[in-house]
PDB file of C-alpha atoms and ligand atoms in Angstrom:
ATOM      1  CA  MET A 237     -12.579  -9.551   6.852  1.00 91.00           C
ATOM      2  CA  GLN A 238      -9.869 -12.104   7.654  1.00 96.00           C
ATOM      3  CA  TYR A 239      -6.934 -10.246   6.139  1.00 98.00           C
ATOM      4  CA  VAL A 240      -5.831  -6.648   5.673  1.00 98.00           C
ATOM      5  CA  SER A 241      -4.885  -5.951   2.050  1.00 98.00           C
ATOM      6  CA  VAL A 242      -3.071  -2.858   0.830  1.00 98.00           C
ATOM      7  CA  SER A 243      -6.175  -1.520  -0.904  1.00 95.00           C
ATOM      8  CA  GLN A 244      -8.270  -2.122   2.221  1.00 97.00           C
ATOM      9  CA  TYR A 245      -5.660  -0.330   4.311  1.00 98.00           C
ATOM     10  CA  LYS A 246      -5.828   2.587   1.863  1.00 97.00           C
ATOM     11  CA  ASP A 247      -9.617   2.737   2.201  1.00 97.00           C
ATOM     12  CA  PHE A 248      -9.116   3.312   5.932  1.00 98.00           C
ATOM     13  CA  ASN A 249      -6.008   5.491   5.913  1.00 97.00           C
ATOM     14  CA  GLY A 250      -6.020   7.024   2.459  1.00 95.00           C
ATOM     15  CA  THR A 251      -2.904   8.075   0.569  1.00 92.00           C
ATOM     16  CA  THR A 252      -1.461  11.548   0.156  1.00 89.00           C
ATOM     17  CA  GLY A 253      -3.642  11.805  -2.961  1.00 87.00           C
ATOM     18  CA  LYS A 254      -6.873  10.437  -1.587  1.00 87.00           C
ATOM     19  CA  LEU A 255      -8.335  10.905   1.853  1.00 90.00           C
ATOM     20  CA  GLY A 256      -9.231   7.716   3.698  1.00 95.00           C
ATOM     21  CA  CYS A 257     -12.560   7.226   5.457  1.00 97.00           C
ATOM     22  CA  GLU A 258     -13.059   4.669   8.213  1.00 98.00           C
ATOM     23  CA  ALA A 259     -16.857   4.753   7.905  1.00 98.00           C
ATOM     24  CA  TYR A 260     -16.645   4.118   4.148  1.00 97.00           C
ATOM     25  CA  ALA A 261     -14.027   1.375   4.572  1.00 97.00           C
ATOM     26  CA  MET A 262     -16.223  -0.439   7.100  1.00 97.00           C
ATOM     27  CA  ALA A 263     -19.328  -0.080   4.908  1.00 97.00           C
ATOM     28  CA  LYS A 264     -17.346  -1.544   2.011  1.00 96.00           C
ATOM     29  CA  LEU A 265     -16.295  -4.511   4.165  1.00 96.00           C
ATOM     30  CA  ARG A 266     -19.941  -5.078   5.069  1.00 95.00           C
ATOM     31  CA  GLY A 267     -20.803  -5.113   1.348  1.00 94.00           C
ATOM     32  CA  GLU A 268     -22.880  -1.958   1.586  1.00 94.00           C
ATOM     33  CA  VAL A 269     -20.989   0.025  -1.021  1.00 91.00           C
ATOM     34  CA  GLU A 270     -21.685  -0.532  -4.674  1.00 86.00           C
ATOM     35  CA  GLU A 271     -18.441  -0.965  -6.606  1.00 81.00           C
ATOM     36  CA  VAL A 272     -18.464   1.116  -9.751  1.00 83.00           C
ATOM     37  CA  SER A 273     -16.428   0.075 -12.741  1.00 82.00           C
ATOM     38  CA  THR A 274     -15.321   3.157 -14.646  1.00 88.00           C
ATOM     39  CA  THR A 275     -13.799   3.120 -18.130  1.00 88.00           C
ATOM     40  CA  PRO A 276     -10.297   4.132 -16.900  1.00 88.00           C
ATOM     41  CA  LEU A 277     -10.435   1.256 -14.383  1.00 89.00           C
ATOM     42  CA  LEU A 278     -11.523  -1.160 -17.087  1.00 91.00           C
ATOM     43  CA  VAL A 279      -8.745   0.062 -19.407  1.00 92.00           C
ATOM     44  CA  GLY A 280      -6.270  -0.708 -16.597  1.00 92.00           C
ATOM     45  CA  SER A 281      -7.817  -4.157 -16.171  1.00 93.00           C
ATOM     46  CA  TYR A 282      -7.544  -4.746 -19.933  1.00 95.00           C
ATOM     47  CA  VAL A 283      -3.797  -4.045 -19.828  1.00 96.00           C
ATOM     48  CA  ASP A 284      -3.416  -6.156 -16.658  1.00 95.00           C
ATOM     49  CA  ALA A 285      -5.291  -9.039 -18.311  1.00 95.00           C
ATOM     50  CA  TYR A 286      -2.966  -8.937 -21.304  1.00 96.00           C
ATOM     51  CA  PHE A 287       0.154  -9.254 -19.161  1.00 95.00           C
ATOM     52  CA  GLU A 288      -1.465 -11.965 -17.037  1.00 93.00           C
ATOM     53  CA  GLY A 289      -2.247 -13.889 -20.209  1.00 93.00           C
ATOM     54  CA  THR A 290      -5.977 -13.768 -19.554  1.00 94.00           C
ATOM     55  CA  LEU A 291      -7.079 -11.284 -22.222  1.00 95.00           C
ATOM     56  CA  PRO A 292      -9.361 -13.755 -24.106  1.00 95.00           C
ATOM     57  CA  THR A 293     -11.293 -14.511 -20.896  1.00 95.00           C
ATOM     58  CA  PHE A 294     -11.406 -10.814 -19.979  1.00 94.00           C
ATOM     59  CA  SER A 295     -12.743  -9.868 -23.430  1.00 94.00           C
ATOM     60  CA  ALA A 296     -15.420 -12.563 -23.223  1.00 94.00           C
ATOM     61  CA  GLN A 297     -16.499 -11.293 -19.796  1.00 94.00           C
ATOM     62  CA  HIS A 298     -16.583  -7.652 -20.896  1.00 93.00           C
ATOM     63  CA  PRO A 299     -18.548  -7.330 -24.145  1.00 92.00           C
ATOM     64  CA  GLU A 300     -18.846  -3.598 -23.376  1.00 91.00           C
ATOM     65  CA  ILE A 301     -15.272  -3.073 -24.594  1.00 93.00           C
ATOM     66  CA  PHE A 302     -16.461  -3.703 -28.167  1.00 93.00           C
ATOM     67  CA  SER A 303     -18.412  -1.228 -30.239  1.00 92.00           C
ATOM     68  CA  SER A 304     -21.897  -2.520 -30.988  1.00 89.00           C
ATOM     69  CA  ARG A 305     -23.129   0.009 -33.511  1.00 86.00           C
ATOM     70  CA  GLY A 306     -22.245   1.687 -36.796  1.00 84.00           C
ATOM     71  CA  LYS A 307     -19.277   1.030 -39.026  1.00 87.00           C
ATOM     72  CA  THR A 308     -17.021   0.040 -36.169  1.00 86.00           C
ATOM     73  CA  ALA A 309     -19.375  -2.655 -34.794  1.00 88.00           C
ATOM     74  CA  GLY A 310     -17.369  -5.548 -33.407  1.00 88.00           C
ATOM     75  CA  GLU A 311     -14.164  -3.530 -33.130  1.00 92.00           C
ATOM     76  CA  LEU A 312     -12.625  -2.477 -29.836  1.00 92.00           C
ATOM     77  CA  LYS A 313     -13.884   0.883 -28.577  1.00 92.00           C
ATOM     78  CA  ALA A 314     -11.418   3.782 -28.840  1.00 89.00           C
ATOM     79  CA  GLU A 315     -10.238   3.515 -25.193  1.00 90.00           C
ATOM     80  CA  TYR A 316      -9.329  -0.155 -25.627  1.00 94.00           C
ATOM     81  CA  LYS A 317      -7.639   0.480 -28.977  1.00 93.00           C
ATOM     82  CA  GLN A 318      -5.534   2.921 -26.999  1.00 93.00           C
ATOM     83  CA  ALA A 319      -4.904   0.195 -24.402  1.00 95.00           C
ATOM     84  CA  SER A 320      -3.738  -2.098 -27.229  1.00 96.00           C
ATOM     85  CA  ALA A 321      -1.330   0.612 -28.410  1.00 95.00           C
ATOM     86  CA  MET A 322      -0.021   0.874 -24.830  1.00 96.00           C
ATOM     87  CA  ILE A 323       0.552  -2.890 -24.708  1.00 97.00           C
ATOM     88  CA  ASP A 324       2.287  -2.868 -28.122  1.00 97.00           C
ATOM     89  CA  ARG A 325       4.606  -0.092 -26.956  1.00 97.00           C
ATOM     90  CA  ALA A 326       5.599  -2.014 -23.822  1.00 97.00           C
ATOM     91  CA  GLU A 327       6.022  -5.259 -25.782  1.00 97.00           C
ATOM     92  CA  LYS A 328       8.637  -3.581 -27.978  1.00 98.00           C
ATOM     93  CA  ASP A 329      10.909  -2.822 -25.020  1.00 98.00           C
ATOM     94  CA  LYS A 330      13.282  -5.522 -23.810  1.00 98.00           C
ATOM     95  CA  VAL A 331      13.881  -4.045 -20.353  1.00 98.00           C
ATOM     96  CA  PHE A 332      10.188  -3.459 -19.676  1.00 98.00           C
ATOM     97  CA  MET A 333       9.336  -7.030 -20.640  1.00 97.00           C
ATOM     98  CA  GLN A 334      12.260  -8.398 -18.638  1.00 97.00           C
ATOM     99  CA  TYR A 335      10.884  -6.696 -15.502  1.00 97.00           C
ATOM    100  CA  MET A 336       7.397  -7.998 -16.264  1.00 96.00           C
ATOM    101  CA  ALA A 337       8.625 -11.602 -16.519  1.00 95.00           C
ATOM    102  CA  GLY A 338       7.895 -14.248 -13.909  1.00 95.00           C
ATOM    103  CA  ASP A 339       4.932 -15.702 -12.087  1.00 96.00           C
ATOM    104  CA  LYS A 340       1.714 -13.706 -12.313  1.00 95.00           C
ATOM    105  CA  GLN A 341      -0.805 -12.794  -9.617  1.00 94.00           C
ATOM    106  CA  VAL A 342       1.097 -14.467  -6.803  1.00 96.00           C
ATOM    107  CA  ILE A 343      -0.998 -14.525  -3.644  1.00 98.00           C
ATOM    108  CA  MET A 344       0.801 -14.621  -0.302  1.00 98.00           C
ATOM    109  CA  THR A 345      -0.210 -14.128   3.291  1.00 98.00           C
ATOM    110  CA  GLY A 346       1.771 -13.106   6.332  1.00 98.00           C
ATOM    111  CA  GLU A 347       1.529 -10.987   9.456  1.00 98.00           C
ATOM    112  CA  ILE A 348       2.441  -7.426  10.189  1.00 98.00           C
ATOM    113  CA  ASN A 349       2.364  -6.436  13.836  1.00 96.00           C
ATOM    114  CA  GLY A 350       0.597  -9.756  14.469  1.00 96.00           C
ATOM    115  CA  ILE A 351      -2.219  -8.851  12.065  1.00 98.00           C
ATOM    116  CA  PRO A 352      -2.941 -11.136   9.066  1.00 98.00           C
ATOM    117  CA  VAL A 353      -2.098  -9.474   5.739  1.00 98.00           C
ATOM    118  CA  LYS A 354      -2.750 -10.715   2.208  1.00 98.00           C
ATOM    119  CA  ILE A 355      -1.038  -9.551  -0.980  1.00 98.00           C
ATOM    120  CA  LYS A 356      -1.349 -10.242  -4.712  1.00 97.00           C
ATOM    121  CA  ILE A 357       1.863  -9.636  -6.663  1.00 96.00           C
ATOM    122  CA  ASP A 358       1.481  -8.813 -10.374  1.00 95.00           C
ATOM    123  CA  SER A 359       4.817 -10.330 -11.410  1.00 96.00           C
ATOM    124  CA  CYS A 360       7.670 -12.031  -9.596  1.00 96.00           C
ATOM    125  CA  ASP A 361      10.618 -13.979 -10.960  1.00 95.00           C
ATOM    126  CA  GLY A 362      12.367 -14.650  -7.654  1.00 95.00           C
ATOM    127  CA  LYS A 363      14.761 -11.721  -8.175  1.00 96.00           C
ATOM    128  CA  ARG A 364      12.356  -8.812  -8.078  1.00 97.00           C
ATOM    129  CA  ILE A 365       8.735  -7.910  -7.383  1.00 98.00           C
ATOM    130  CA  THR A 366       6.957  -5.876 -10.055  1.00 97.00           C
ATOM    131  CA  ASP A 367       3.623  -4.123 -10.135  1.00 97.00           C
ATOM    132  CA  LEU A 368       2.122  -2.941 -13.411  1.00 97.00           C
ATOM    133  CA  LYS A 369       0.397   0.451 -13.475  1.00 96.00           C
ATOM    134  CA  THR A 370      -1.425   2.248 -16.241  1.00 95.00           C
ATOM    135  CA  VAL A 371      -1.196   5.970 -15.516  1.00 95.00           C
ATOM    136  CA  LYS A 372      -2.368   9.218 -17.065  1.00 94.00           C
ATOM    137  CA  SER A 373       1.229  10.422 -17.257  1.00 95.00           C
ATOM    138  CA  VAL A 374       4.452   9.108 -15.736  1.00 96.00           C
ATOM    139  CA  THR A 375       5.871  12.596 -15.158  1.00 95.00           C
ATOM    140  CA  GLU A 376       2.779  14.284 -13.703  1.00 95.00           C
ATOM    141  CA  THR A 377       3.367  15.709 -10.229  1.00 96.00           C
ATOM    142  CA  PHE A 378       0.827  16.522  -7.544  1.00 96.00           C
ATOM    143  CA  TYR A 379       0.937  19.249  -4.925  1.00 94.00           C
ATOM    144  CA  ALA A 380       0.625  17.888  -1.390  1.00 92.00           C
ATOM    145  CA  LYS A 381      -0.706  20.780   0.671  1.00 89.00           C
ATOM    146  CA  ASP A 382       0.231  19.231   4.033  1.00 86.00           C
ATOM    147  CA  LEU A 383       3.821  18.618   2.962  1.00 89.00           C
ATOM    148  CA  GLY A 384       4.186  21.849   1.009  1.00 93.00           C
ATOM    149  CA  GLN A 385       5.798  19.995  -1.877  1.00 94.00           C
ATOM    150  CA  ARG A 386       5.052  18.246  -5.134  1.00 96.00           C
ATOM    151  CA  LEU A 387       4.999  14.459  -5.290  1.00 96.00           C
ATOM    152  CA  ASN A 388       5.364  11.976  -8.143  1.00 96.00           C
ATOM    153  CA  PHE A 389       2.530   9.569  -8.952  1.00 97.00           C
ATOM    154  CA  CYS A 390       4.107   6.686  -6.999  1.00 97.00           C
ATOM    155  CA  GLU A 391       4.190   8.734  -3.785  1.00 96.00           C
ATOM    156  CA  TRP A 392       0.811  10.367  -4.414  1.00 96.00           C
ATOM    157  CA  TRP A 393      -1.072   7.092  -4.882  1.00 96.00           C
ATOM    158  CA  GLY A 394       0.859   5.201  -2.184  1.00 96.00           C
ATOM    159  CA  TYR A 395       2.653   2.769  -4.509  1.00 97.00           C
ATOM    160  CA  ASP A 396       5.717   3.110  -2.261  1.00 98.00           C
ATOM    161  CA  LEU A 397       3.668   1.775   0.658  1.00 98.00           C
ATOM    162  CA  GLN A 398       2.316  -1.032  -1.522  1.00 98.00           C
ATOM    163  CA  GLY A 399       5.908  -1.994  -2.368  1.00 98.00           C
ATOM    164  CA  ALA A 400       6.875  -1.924   1.294  1.00 98.00           C
ATOM    165  CA  VAL A 401       4.107  -4.360   2.254  1.00 98.00           C
ATOM    166  CA  TYR A 402       4.670  -6.676  -0.739  1.00 98.00           C
ATOM    167  CA  ARG A 403       8.398  -6.802  -0.041  1.00 98.00           C
ATOM    168  CA  GLU A 404       7.842  -7.628   3.644  1.00 98.00           C
ATOM    169  CA  ILE A 405       5.218 -10.342   3.092  1.00 98.00           C
ATOM    170  CA  TYR A 406       7.365 -11.874   0.334  1.00 98.00           C
ATOM    171  CA  ARG A 407      10.306 -11.884   2.749  1.00 98.00           C
ATOM    172  CA  GLN A 408       8.244 -13.645   5.417  1.00 98.00           C
ATOM    173  CA  ASN A 409       7.309 -16.363   2.894  1.00 98.00           C
ATOM    174  CA  THR A 410      10.676 -16.893   1.218  1.00 97.00           C
ATOM    175  CA  GLY A 411      13.383 -15.377   3.423  1.00 98.00           C
ATOM    176  CA  LYS A 412      14.386 -13.085   0.530  1.00 97.00           C
ATOM    177  CA  LEU A 413      14.176  -9.295   0.627  1.00 97.00           C
ATOM    178  CA  LEU A 414      13.655  -8.288  -3.014  1.00 98.00           C
ATOM    179  CA  PRO A 415      13.662  -4.917  -4.772  1.00 98.00           C
ATOM    180  CA  PHE A 416      10.268  -3.568  -5.844  1.00 98.00           C
ATOM    181  CA  TYR A 417       9.564  -1.961  -9.196  1.00 98.00           C
ATOM    182  CA  ILE A 418       6.641  -0.215 -10.833  1.00 98.00           C
ATOM    183  CA  CYS A 419       6.299  -0.943 -14.545  1.00 98.00           C
ATOM    184  CA  ALA A 420       4.312   2.069 -15.747  1.00 98.00           C
ATOM    185  CA  ILE A 421       2.628   2.688 -19.107  1.00 97.00           C
ATOM    186  CA  SER A 422       1.080   6.095 -19.708  1.00 96.00           C
ATOM    187  CA  LYS A 423      -2.039   7.102 -21.561  1.00 94.00           C
ATOM    188  CA  ASP A 424      -0.398  10.054 -23.331  1.00 94.00           C
ATOM    189  CA  LYS A 425      -1.865  10.898 -26.702  1.00 91.00           C
ATOM    190  CA  THR A 426      -1.637  13.756 -29.171  1.00 88.00           C
ATOM    191  CA  SER A 427      -4.087  16.588 -28.994  1.00 82.00           C
ATOM    192  CA  PRO A 428      -5.680  17.118 -31.411  1.00 83.00           C
ATOM    193  CA  GLY A 429      -5.837  13.764 -33.118  1.00 83.00           C
ATOM    194  CA  ASN A 430      -5.937  11.441 -30.109  1.00 84.00           C
ATOM    195  CA  ILE A 431      -3.080   9.323 -31.385  1.00 91.00           C
ATOM    196  CA  PRO A 432      -1.584   7.267 -28.536  1.00 93.00           C
ATOM    197  CA  HIS A 433       2.042   7.960 -27.652  1.00 95.00           C
ATOM    198  CA  PRO A 434       2.441   6.014 -24.418  1.00 96.00           C
ATOM    199  CA  ARG A 435       5.468   6.589 -22.237  1.00 97.00           C
ATOM    200  CA  ILE A 436       6.924   3.532 -20.539  1.00 98.00           C
ATOM    201  CA  LYS A 437       9.135   3.450 -17.472  1.00 98.00           C
ATOM    202  CA  VAL A 438      10.457   0.900 -14.994  1.00 98.00           C
ATOM    203  CA  ILE A 439      10.660   2.687 -11.653  1.00 98.00           C
ATOM    204  CA  GLU A 440      12.555   1.489  -8.607  1.00 98.00           C
ATOM    205  CA  ILE A 441      11.067   2.385  -5.242  1.00 98.00           C
ATOM    206  CA  PRO A 442      14.087   3.127  -3.001  1.00 98.00           C
ATOM    207  CA  PRO A 443      14.499   0.573  -0.155  1.00 97.00           C
ATOM    208  CA  MET A 444      14.845   3.383   2.399  1.00 98.00           C
ATOM    209  CA  VAL A 445      11.471   4.808   1.403  1.00 97.00           C
ATOM    210  CA  MET A 446       9.943   1.354   1.749  1.00 98.00           C
ATOM    211  CA  ASP A 447      11.434   1.014   5.242  1.00 98.00           C
ATOM    212  CA  GLU A 448       9.706   4.256   6.240  1.00 97.00           C
ATOM    213  CA  LYS A 449       6.432   3.234   4.614  1.00 98.00           C
ATOM    214  CA  LEU A 450       6.490  -0.174   6.295  1.00 98.00           C
ATOM    215  CA  ALA A 451       6.870   1.536   9.671  1.00 98.00           C
ATOM    216  CA  GLU A 452       3.870   3.732   8.814  1.00 97.00           C
ATOM    217  CA  PHE A 453       1.838   0.651   7.808  1.00 98.00           C
ATOM    218  CA  GLN A 454       2.894  -1.170  11.003  1.00 98.00           C
ATOM    219  CA  SER A 455       1.623   1.583  13.239  1.00 96.00           C
ATOM    220  CA  ASN A 456      -1.632   2.287  11.358  1.00 97.00           C
ATOM    221  CA  ILE A 457      -2.669  -1.346  10.847  1.00 98.00           C
ATOM    222  CA  ILE A 458      -3.377  -1.733  14.576  1.00 97.00           C
ATOM    223  CA  LYS A 459      -6.256   0.712  14.382  1.00 97.00           C
ATOM    224  CA  VAL A 460      -7.523  -0.908  11.163  1.00 98.00           C
ATOM    225  CA  GLN A 461      -7.767  -4.266  12.961  1.00 98.00           C
ATOM    226  CA  ARG A 462      -9.457  -2.724  16.021  1.00 98.00           C
ATOM    227  CA  LEU A 463     -12.012  -1.078  13.739  1.00 98.00           C
ATOM    228  CA  LYS A 464     -12.626  -4.364  11.916  1.00 97.00           C
ATOM    229  CA  ASP A 465     -13.023  -6.157  15.247  1.00 97.00           C
ATOM    230  CA  GLY A 466     -15.613  -3.588  16.307  1.00 97.00           C
ATOM    231  CA  GLU A 467     -13.533  -2.435  19.268  1.00 98.00           C
ATOM    232  CA  ILE A 468     -13.716   1.185  18.165  1.00 97.00           C
ATOM    233  CA  GLU A 469     -16.243   3.170  16.188  1.00 97.00           C
ATOM    234  CA  PRO A 470     -15.214   4.272  12.706  1.00 97.00           C
ATOM    235  CA  LEU A 471     -14.867   8.003  12.130  1.00 97.00           C
ATOM    236  CA  ARG A 472     -16.777   9.646   9.305  1.00 97.00           C
ATOM    237  CA  CYS A 473     -14.663  11.862   7.059  1.00 95.00           C
ATOM    238  CA  GLU A 474     -17.724  13.923   6.034  1.00 91.00           C
ATOM    239  CA  VAL A 475     -16.055  14.561   2.682  1.00 91.00           C
ATOM    240  CA  CYS A 476     -16.467  11.336   0.693  1.00 93.00           C
ATOM    241  CA  ASP A 477     -19.539  10.261  -1.286  1.00 93.00           C
ATOM    242  CA  TYR A 478     -20.398   7.563   1.259  1.00 95.00           C
ATOM    243  CA  CYS A 479     -20.518  10.142   4.053  1.00 96.00           C
ATOM    244  CA  ALA A 480     -22.613  12.452   1.854  1.00 95.00           C
ATOM    245  CA  ASP A 481     -25.075   9.642   1.096  1.00 95.00           C
ATOM    246  CA  THR A 482     -25.488   8.702   4.758  1.00 96.00           C
ATOM    247  CA  GLU A 483     -25.319  12.126   6.416  1.00 95.00           C
ATOM    248  CA  VAL A 484     -28.143  12.951   8.804  1.00 96.00           C
ATOM    249  CA  LEU A 485     -28.531  16.662   9.394  1.00 96.00           C
ATOM    250  CA  ASP A 486     -28.834  17.727  13.014  1.00 93.00           C
ATOM    251  CA  GLY A 487     -29.857  21.309  12.315  1.00 95.00           C
ATOM    252  CA  PRO A 488     -28.669  24.324  10.414  1.00 96.00           C
ATOM    253  CA  ILE A 489     -25.018  25.300  10.108  1.00 91.00           C
ATOM    254  CA  SER A 490     -23.554  28.785   9.960  1.00 91.00           C
ATOM    255  CA  MET A 491     -22.709  29.787   6.418  1.00 91.00           C
ATOM    256  CA  ASP A 492     -19.105  30.341   7.525  1.00 88.00           C
ATOM    257  CA  MET A 493     -18.823  26.572   7.988  1.00 85.00           C
ATOM    258  CA  LEU A 494     -19.218  26.106   4.226  1.00 86.00           C
ATOM    259  CA  MET A 495     -15.700  27.466   3.864  1.00 80.00           C
ATOM    260  CA  GLY A 496     -14.212  25.107   6.457  1.00 65.00           C
ATOM    261  CA  GLU A 497     -11.717  22.317   5.930  1.00 57.00           C
ATOM    262  CA  ILE A 498     -13.482  21.188   2.775  1.00 48.00           C
TER     263      ILE A 498
HETATM  264 ZN1   ZN B1203     -16.321   9.523   4.423  1.00 65.56          ZN
END
């Protein structure tokens, strides 16, 4: 409640790839939304934990990553074997590891438009800020209907905006404006056969894009704070699962409305 984080901001405002919902974001802040941990999320956390140097602790806290039955009992489940292959691939590359070097999970706070903001940087060595992402594919593009164009995964999931905020808060704390990079490892594998062939890339988010995204964050964060302060009522998106779970019907709708914005 005290700080706006990038993920909290995205809950309110969404990204090009995922619609935001103010009602959902507020319910989450009140602790009313159950957080689900899906296997893809846990695979991402497994890779994160490795690079943070906390894999032993992570493995102890998540016994569900190990197979408990049959011949493979005690071994990592297939998804986490794949995660290990992804880590091994990245480990073999000098440039990738160079960009992943530095302090891990650096927490900083600052203010944007007078509103307290908190960030957690994956990796920072004083010369650059890096965020690690496990992705389905590094080259996949997504069609943004509103923009009439295809976007890469960094734009689609708002990693450019994340970079903009991290760069700004880091600057406020240190006086240094650093470049921001995404270190991406993909989950590509052969079909058939399911043999992992991860792609790795170090991606620079252009400073000019971050300038634009910071301006967008600056203007939208005001409403986020007003919503959190209870000054304005959150809007329901009527599309997300939270809105579906809490919808109260006020009568019948015309069947034409089924083909509306949704
Ligand atoms: Zn909603």
